[in-house]
GROMACS .gro file of C-alpha atoms in nm:
model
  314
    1UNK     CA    1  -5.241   0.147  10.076
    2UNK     CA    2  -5.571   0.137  10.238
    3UNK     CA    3  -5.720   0.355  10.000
    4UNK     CA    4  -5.615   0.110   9.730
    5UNK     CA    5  -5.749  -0.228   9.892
    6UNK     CA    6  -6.067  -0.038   9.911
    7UNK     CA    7  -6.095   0.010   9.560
    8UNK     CA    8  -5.983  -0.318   9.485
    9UNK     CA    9  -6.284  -0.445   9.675
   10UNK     CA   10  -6.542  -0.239   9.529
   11UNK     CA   11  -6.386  -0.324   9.142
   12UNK     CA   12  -6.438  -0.675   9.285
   13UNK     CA   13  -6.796  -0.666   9.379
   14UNK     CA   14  -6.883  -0.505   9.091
   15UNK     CA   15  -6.717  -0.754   8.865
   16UNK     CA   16  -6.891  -1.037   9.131
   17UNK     CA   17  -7.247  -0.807   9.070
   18UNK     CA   18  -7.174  -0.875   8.704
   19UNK     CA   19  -7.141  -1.177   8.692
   20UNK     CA   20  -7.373  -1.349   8.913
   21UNK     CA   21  -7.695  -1.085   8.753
   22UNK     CA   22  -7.539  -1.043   8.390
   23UNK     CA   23  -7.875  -1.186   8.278
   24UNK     CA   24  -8.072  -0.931   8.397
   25UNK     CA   25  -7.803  -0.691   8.243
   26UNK     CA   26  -7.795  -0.828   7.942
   27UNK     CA   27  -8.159  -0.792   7.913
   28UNK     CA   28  -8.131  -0.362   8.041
   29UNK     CA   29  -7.831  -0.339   7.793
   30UNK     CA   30  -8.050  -0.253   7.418
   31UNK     CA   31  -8.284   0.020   7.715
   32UNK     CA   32  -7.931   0.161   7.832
   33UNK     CA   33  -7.822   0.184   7.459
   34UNK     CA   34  -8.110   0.334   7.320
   35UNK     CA   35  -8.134   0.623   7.560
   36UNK     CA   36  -7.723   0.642   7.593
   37UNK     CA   37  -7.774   0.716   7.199
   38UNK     CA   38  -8.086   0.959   7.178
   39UNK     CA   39  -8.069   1.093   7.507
   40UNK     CA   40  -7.754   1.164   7.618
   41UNK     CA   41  -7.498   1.178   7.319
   42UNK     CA   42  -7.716   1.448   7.125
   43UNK     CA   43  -7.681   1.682   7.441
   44UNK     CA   44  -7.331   1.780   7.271
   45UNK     CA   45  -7.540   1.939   6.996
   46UNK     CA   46  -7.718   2.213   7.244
   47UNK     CA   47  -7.394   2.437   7.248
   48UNK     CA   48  -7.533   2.561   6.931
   49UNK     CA   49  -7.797   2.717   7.121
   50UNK     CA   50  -7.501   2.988   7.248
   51UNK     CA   51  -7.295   2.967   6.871
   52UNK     CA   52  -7.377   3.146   6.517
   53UNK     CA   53  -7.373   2.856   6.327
   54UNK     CA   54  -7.181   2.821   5.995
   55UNK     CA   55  -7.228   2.488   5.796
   56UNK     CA   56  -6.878   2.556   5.678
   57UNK     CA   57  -6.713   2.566   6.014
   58UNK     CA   58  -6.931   2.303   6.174
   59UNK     CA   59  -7.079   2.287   6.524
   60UNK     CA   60  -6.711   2.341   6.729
   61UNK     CA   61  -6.547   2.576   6.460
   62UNK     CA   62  -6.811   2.822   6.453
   63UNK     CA   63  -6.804   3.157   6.622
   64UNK     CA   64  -6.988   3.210   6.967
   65UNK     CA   65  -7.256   3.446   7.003
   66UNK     CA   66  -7.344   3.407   7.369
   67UNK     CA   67  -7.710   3.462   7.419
   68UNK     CA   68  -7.785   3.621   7.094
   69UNK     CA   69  -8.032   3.333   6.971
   70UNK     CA   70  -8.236   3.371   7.256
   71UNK     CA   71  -8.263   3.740   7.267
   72UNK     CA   72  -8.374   3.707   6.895
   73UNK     CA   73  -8.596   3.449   6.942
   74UNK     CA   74  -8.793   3.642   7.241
   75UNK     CA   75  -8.755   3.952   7.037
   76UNK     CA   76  -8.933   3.848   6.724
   77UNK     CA   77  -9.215   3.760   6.947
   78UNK     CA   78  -9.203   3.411   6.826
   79UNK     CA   79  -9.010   3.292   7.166
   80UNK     CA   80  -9.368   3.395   7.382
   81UNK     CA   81  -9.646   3.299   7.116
   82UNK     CA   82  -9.469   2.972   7.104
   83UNK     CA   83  -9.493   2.899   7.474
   84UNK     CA   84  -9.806   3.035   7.531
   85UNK     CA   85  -9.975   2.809   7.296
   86UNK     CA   86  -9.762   2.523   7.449
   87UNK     CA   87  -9.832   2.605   7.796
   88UNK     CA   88 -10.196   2.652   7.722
   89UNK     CA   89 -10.285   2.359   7.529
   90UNK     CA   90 -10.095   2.117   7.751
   91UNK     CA   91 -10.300   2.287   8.041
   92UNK     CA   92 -10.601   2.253   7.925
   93UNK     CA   93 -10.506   1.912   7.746
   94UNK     CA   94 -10.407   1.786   8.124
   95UNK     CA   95 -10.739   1.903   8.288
   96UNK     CA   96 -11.000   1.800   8.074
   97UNK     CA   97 -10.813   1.475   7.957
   98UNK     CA   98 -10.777   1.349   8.297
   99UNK     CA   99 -11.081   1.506   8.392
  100UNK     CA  100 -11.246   1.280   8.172
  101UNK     CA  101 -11.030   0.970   8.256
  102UNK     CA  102 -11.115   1.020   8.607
  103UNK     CA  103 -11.499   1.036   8.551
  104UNK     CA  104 -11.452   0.727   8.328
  105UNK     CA  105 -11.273   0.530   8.592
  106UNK     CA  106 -11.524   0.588   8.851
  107UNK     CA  107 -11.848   0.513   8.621
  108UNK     CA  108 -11.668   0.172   8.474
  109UNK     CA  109 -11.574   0.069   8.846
  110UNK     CA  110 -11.927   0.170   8.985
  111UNK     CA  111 -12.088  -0.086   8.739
  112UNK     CA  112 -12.210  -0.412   8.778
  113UNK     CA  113 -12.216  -0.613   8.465
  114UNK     CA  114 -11.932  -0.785   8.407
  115UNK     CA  115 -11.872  -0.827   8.082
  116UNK     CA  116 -12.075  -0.466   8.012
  117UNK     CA  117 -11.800  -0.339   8.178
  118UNK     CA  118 -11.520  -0.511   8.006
  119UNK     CA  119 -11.678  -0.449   7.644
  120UNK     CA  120 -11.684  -0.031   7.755
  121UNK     CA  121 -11.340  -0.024   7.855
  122UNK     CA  122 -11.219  -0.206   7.541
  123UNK     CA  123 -11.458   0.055   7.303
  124UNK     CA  124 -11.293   0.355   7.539
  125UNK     CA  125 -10.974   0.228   7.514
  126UNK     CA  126 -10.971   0.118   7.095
  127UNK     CA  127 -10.826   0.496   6.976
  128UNK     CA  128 -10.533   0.473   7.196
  129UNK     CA  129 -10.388   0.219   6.945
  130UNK     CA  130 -10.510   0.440   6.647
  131UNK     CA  131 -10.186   0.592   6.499
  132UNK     CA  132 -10.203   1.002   6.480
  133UNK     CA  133 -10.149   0.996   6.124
  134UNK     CA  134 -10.496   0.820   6.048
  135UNK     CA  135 -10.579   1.073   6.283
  136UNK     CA  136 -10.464   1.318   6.105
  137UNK     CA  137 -10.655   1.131   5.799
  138UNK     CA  138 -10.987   1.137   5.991
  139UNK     CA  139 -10.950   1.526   6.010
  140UNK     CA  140 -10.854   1.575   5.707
  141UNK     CA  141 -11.196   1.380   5.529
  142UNK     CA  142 -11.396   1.585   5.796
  143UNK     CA  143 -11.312   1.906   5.732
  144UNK     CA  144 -11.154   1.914   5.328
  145UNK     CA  145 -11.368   2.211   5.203
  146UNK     CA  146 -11.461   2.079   4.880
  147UNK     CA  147 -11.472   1.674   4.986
  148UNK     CA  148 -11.493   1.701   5.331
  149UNK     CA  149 -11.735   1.532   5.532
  150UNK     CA  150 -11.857   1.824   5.748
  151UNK     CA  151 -11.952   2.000   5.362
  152UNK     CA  152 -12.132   1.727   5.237
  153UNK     CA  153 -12.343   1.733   5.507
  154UNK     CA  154 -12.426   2.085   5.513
  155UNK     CA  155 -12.463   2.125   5.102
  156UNK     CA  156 -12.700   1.848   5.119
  157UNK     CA  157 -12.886   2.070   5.404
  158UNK     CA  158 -12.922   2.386   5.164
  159UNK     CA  159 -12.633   2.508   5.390
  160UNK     CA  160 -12.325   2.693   5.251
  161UNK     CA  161 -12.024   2.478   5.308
  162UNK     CA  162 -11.730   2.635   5.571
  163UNK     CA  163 -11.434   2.666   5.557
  164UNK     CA  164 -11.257   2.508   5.890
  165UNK     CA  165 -10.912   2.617   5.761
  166UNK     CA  166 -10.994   2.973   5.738
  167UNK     CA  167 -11.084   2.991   6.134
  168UNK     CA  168 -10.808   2.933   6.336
  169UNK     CA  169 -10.972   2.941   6.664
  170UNK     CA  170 -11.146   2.649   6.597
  171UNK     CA  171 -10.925   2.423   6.601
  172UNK     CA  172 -10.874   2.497   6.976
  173UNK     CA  173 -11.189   2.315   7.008
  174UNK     CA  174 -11.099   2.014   6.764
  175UNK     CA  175 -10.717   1.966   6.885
  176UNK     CA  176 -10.865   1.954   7.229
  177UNK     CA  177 -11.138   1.730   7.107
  178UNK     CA  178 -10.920   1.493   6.899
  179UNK     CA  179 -10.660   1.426   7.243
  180UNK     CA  180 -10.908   1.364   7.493
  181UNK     CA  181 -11.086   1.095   7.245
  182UNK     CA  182 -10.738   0.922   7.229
  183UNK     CA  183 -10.646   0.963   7.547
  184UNK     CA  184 -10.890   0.896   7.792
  185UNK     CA  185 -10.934   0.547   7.800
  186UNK     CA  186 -10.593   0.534   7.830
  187UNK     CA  187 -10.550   0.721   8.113
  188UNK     CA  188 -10.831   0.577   8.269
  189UNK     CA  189 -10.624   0.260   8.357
  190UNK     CA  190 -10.412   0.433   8.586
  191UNK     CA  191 -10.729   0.556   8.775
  192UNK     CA  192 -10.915   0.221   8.779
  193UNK     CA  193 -10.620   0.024   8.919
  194UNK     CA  194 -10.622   0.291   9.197
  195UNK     CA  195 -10.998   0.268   9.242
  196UNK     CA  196 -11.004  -0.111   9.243
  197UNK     CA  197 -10.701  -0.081   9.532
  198UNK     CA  198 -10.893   0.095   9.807
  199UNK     CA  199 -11.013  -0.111  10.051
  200UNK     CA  200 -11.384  -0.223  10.047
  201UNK     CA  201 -11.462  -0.230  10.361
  202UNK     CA  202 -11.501   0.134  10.394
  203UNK     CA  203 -11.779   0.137  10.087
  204UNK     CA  204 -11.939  -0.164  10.261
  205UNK     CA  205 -11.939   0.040  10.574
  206UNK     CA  206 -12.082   0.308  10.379
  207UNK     CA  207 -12.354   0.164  10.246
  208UNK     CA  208 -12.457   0.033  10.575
  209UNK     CA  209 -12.497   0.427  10.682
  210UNK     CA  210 -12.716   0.500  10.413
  211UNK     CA  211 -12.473   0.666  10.180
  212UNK     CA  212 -12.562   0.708   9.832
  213UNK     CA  213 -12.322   0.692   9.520
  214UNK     CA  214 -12.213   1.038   9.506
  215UNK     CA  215 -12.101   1.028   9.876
  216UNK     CA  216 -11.931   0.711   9.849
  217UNK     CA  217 -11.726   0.883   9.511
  218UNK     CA  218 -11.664   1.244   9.714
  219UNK     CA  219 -11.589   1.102  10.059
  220UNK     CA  220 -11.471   0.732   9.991
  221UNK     CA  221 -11.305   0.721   9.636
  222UNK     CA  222 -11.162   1.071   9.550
  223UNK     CA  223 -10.991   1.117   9.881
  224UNK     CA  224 -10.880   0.738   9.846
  225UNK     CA  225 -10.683   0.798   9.499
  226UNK     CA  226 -10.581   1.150   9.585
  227UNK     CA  227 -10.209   1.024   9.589
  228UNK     CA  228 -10.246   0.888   9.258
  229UNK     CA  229 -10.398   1.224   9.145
  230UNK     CA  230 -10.109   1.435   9.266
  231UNK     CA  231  -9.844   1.181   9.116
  232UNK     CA  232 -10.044   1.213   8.739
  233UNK     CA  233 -10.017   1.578   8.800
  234UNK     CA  234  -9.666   1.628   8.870
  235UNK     CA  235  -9.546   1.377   8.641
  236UNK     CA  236  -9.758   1.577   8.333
  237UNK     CA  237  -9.678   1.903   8.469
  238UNK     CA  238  -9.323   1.865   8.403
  239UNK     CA  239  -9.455   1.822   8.040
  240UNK     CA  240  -9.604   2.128   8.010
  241UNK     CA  241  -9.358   2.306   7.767
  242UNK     CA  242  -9.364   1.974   7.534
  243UNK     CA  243  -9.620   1.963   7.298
  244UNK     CA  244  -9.751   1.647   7.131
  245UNK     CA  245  -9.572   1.688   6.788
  246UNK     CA  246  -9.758   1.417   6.637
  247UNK     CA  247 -10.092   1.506   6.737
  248UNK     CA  248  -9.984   1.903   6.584
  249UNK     CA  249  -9.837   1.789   6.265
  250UNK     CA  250 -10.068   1.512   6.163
  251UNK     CA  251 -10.400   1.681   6.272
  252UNK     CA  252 -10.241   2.088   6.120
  253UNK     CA  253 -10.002   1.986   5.896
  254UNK     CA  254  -9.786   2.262   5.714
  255UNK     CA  255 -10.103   2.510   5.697
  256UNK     CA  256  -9.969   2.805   5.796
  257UNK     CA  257 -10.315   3.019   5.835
  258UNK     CA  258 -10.320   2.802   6.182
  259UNK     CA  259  -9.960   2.856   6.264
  260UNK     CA  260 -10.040   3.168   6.539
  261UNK     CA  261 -10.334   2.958   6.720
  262UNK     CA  262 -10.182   2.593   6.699
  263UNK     CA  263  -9.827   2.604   6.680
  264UNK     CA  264  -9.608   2.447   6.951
  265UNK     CA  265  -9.247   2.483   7.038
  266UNK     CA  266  -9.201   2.126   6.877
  267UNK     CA  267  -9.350   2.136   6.560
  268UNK     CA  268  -9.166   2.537   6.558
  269UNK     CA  269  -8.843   2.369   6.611
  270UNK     CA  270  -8.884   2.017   6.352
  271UNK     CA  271  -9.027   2.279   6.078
  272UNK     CA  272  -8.693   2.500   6.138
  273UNK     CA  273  -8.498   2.185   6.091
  274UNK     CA  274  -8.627   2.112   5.754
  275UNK     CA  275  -8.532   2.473   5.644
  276UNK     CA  276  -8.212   2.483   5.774
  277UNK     CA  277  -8.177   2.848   5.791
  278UNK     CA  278  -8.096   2.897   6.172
  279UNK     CA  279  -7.984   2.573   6.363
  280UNK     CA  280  -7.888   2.815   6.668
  281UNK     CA  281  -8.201   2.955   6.698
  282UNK     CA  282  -8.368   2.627   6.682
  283UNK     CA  283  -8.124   2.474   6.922
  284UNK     CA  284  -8.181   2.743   7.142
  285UNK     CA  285  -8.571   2.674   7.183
  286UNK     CA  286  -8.512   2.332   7.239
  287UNK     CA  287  -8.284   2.363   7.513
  288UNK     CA  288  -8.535   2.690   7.657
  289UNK     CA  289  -8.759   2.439   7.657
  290UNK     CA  290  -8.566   2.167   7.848
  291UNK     CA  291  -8.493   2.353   8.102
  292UNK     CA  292  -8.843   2.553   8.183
  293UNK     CA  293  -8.962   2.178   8.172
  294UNK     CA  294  -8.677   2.130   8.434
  295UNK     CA  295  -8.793   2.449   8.653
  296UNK     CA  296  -9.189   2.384   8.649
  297UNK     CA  297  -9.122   2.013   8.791
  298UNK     CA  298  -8.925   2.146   9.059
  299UNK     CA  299  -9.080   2.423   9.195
  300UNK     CA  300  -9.429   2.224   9.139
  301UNK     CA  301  -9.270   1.949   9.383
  302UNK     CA  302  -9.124   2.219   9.572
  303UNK     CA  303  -9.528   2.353   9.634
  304UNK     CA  304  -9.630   1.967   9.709
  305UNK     CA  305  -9.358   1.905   9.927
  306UNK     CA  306  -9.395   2.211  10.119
  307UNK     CA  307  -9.789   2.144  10.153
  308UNK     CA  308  -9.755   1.767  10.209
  309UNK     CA  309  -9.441   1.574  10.187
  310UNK     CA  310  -9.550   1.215  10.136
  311UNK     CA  311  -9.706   1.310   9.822
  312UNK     CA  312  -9.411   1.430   9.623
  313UNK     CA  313  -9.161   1.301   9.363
  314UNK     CA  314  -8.861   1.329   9.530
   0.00000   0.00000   0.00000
């Protein structure tokens, strides 16, 4: 009986919770929707990872295989030259991309004009809004062997002309080159809110002790956003198995001399989809790579927790 009142009560407030905010729910409904639909309702579609998939019998008719995708995918050595070019480029992605965002922050905060300021931060921030495919179109008019920018320039230097696509390892160097550019000044936000929240008393007391710029940045302002730092960190380093498709497929394409240096898990698993030939073993890399994602944040938070508690996620 007791039991039953108390459920009647909470049914009640809920319904009263409803009704007096159903605004504000109204307005988080089309959120709740959209990630109810492409979040949560596809998860049914990652027991093909453990299945031998038969168009025929469909997704729930055909025949389990237990771990069998996996072991094959590992096995043809695609499973560890797909991660290690994911890991890597997201690694180095995250350092030198923030890296940069930091060092951005700090100069556009440490200046005095006004609107000097305002009109760098704008210029920094323009290629943020640039989509990847004209991206990918930029590239493309650079390095075209026959039409490409890059050849032009050299022919018309008694140079011979290169060929970019026939040296994989550079495009390291240009993927690399091509994030940071559209993804500094965005990331620079972050740090210049934190920059512009630390108190400036302690930089006025600074400069009354004779402390130059440099001191002021290692003692006053890194320390100060350190939090902020950490936060960045975690929060990217449980994207460290998820490459940027579009920045892969519009800058590469389907040229697949650069497939050993620049492909990712995600472009791996969206190419497999337009074949068609093995939806298990494609299923099965997407949900490897869902849960290493899943293992990295928490043993990373694990480390920060462990070290310093108030500076973790959870």
């Amino acid at each position: 009986m007791g039991q039953g009142v108390t459920l009647a009560m909470k049914k009640e407030g809920i319904l009263h919770e409803l009704k007096r905010n159903r605004t504000l729910f109204l307005m988080i409904l089309p959120a709740v929707l959209i990630v109810l639909v492409f979040s949560y309702i596809p998860l049914n579609g990652l027991v093909l990872a453990f299945k031998d998939f038969r168009y025929a019998k469909g997704i729930w008719g055909s025949p389990w295989n237990g771990f069998e995708n996996f072991r094959f995918l590992f096995a043809s050595g695609k499973g560890w030259q797909l991660t290690r070019n994911t890991i890597l480029y997201n690694v180095v992605n995250l350092l030198i991309s923030q890296g940069l965002a930091l060092v951005v922050a700090i100069v556009l905060s440490e200046m005095r004009g006004r609107r000097f300021k305002k009109t760098s931060q704008s210029i920094i921030f323009l290629p943020y809004f640039i989509s990847w495919i004209i991206v990918g179109a930029f590239v493309q008019n650079i390095f075209n062997y026959e039409t490409g920018t890059l050849n032009n320039l050299l022919t018309s230097l008694g140079m011979e002309p290169i060929n970019m696509y026939a040296i994989p390892a550079a495009w390291i160097i240009v993927i690399i080159f091509f994030n940071s550019w559209k993804w500094v000044g965005y990331n620079s936000v972050i740090y210049i809110a934190a920059v512009a929240g630390l108190d400036r008393e302690c930089f006025e007391a600074a400069d009354i002790d004779g402390a130059n710029i440099w001191q002021k940045i290692r003692y006053i302002t890194i320390p100060g956003i350190k939090p902020t730092l950490i936060i960045i960190f975690l929060l990217n380093l449980g994207k460290v198995l998820r490459g940027d498709f579009q920045m892969f497929y519009q800058i590469i394409g389907m040229n697949g001399q650069l497939y050993d240096i620049t492909d990712v898990i995600d472009t791996y698993v969206f190419r497999s989809l337009l074949s068609g030939t093995d939806m298990g073993m494609t299923a099965a890399a997407t949900l490897y790579q869902s849960v290493m994602c899943f293992v990295i944040i928490n043993i990373a938070n694990a480390v920060v927790k462990k070290i310093d508690p108030d500076y973790a996620l959870f």
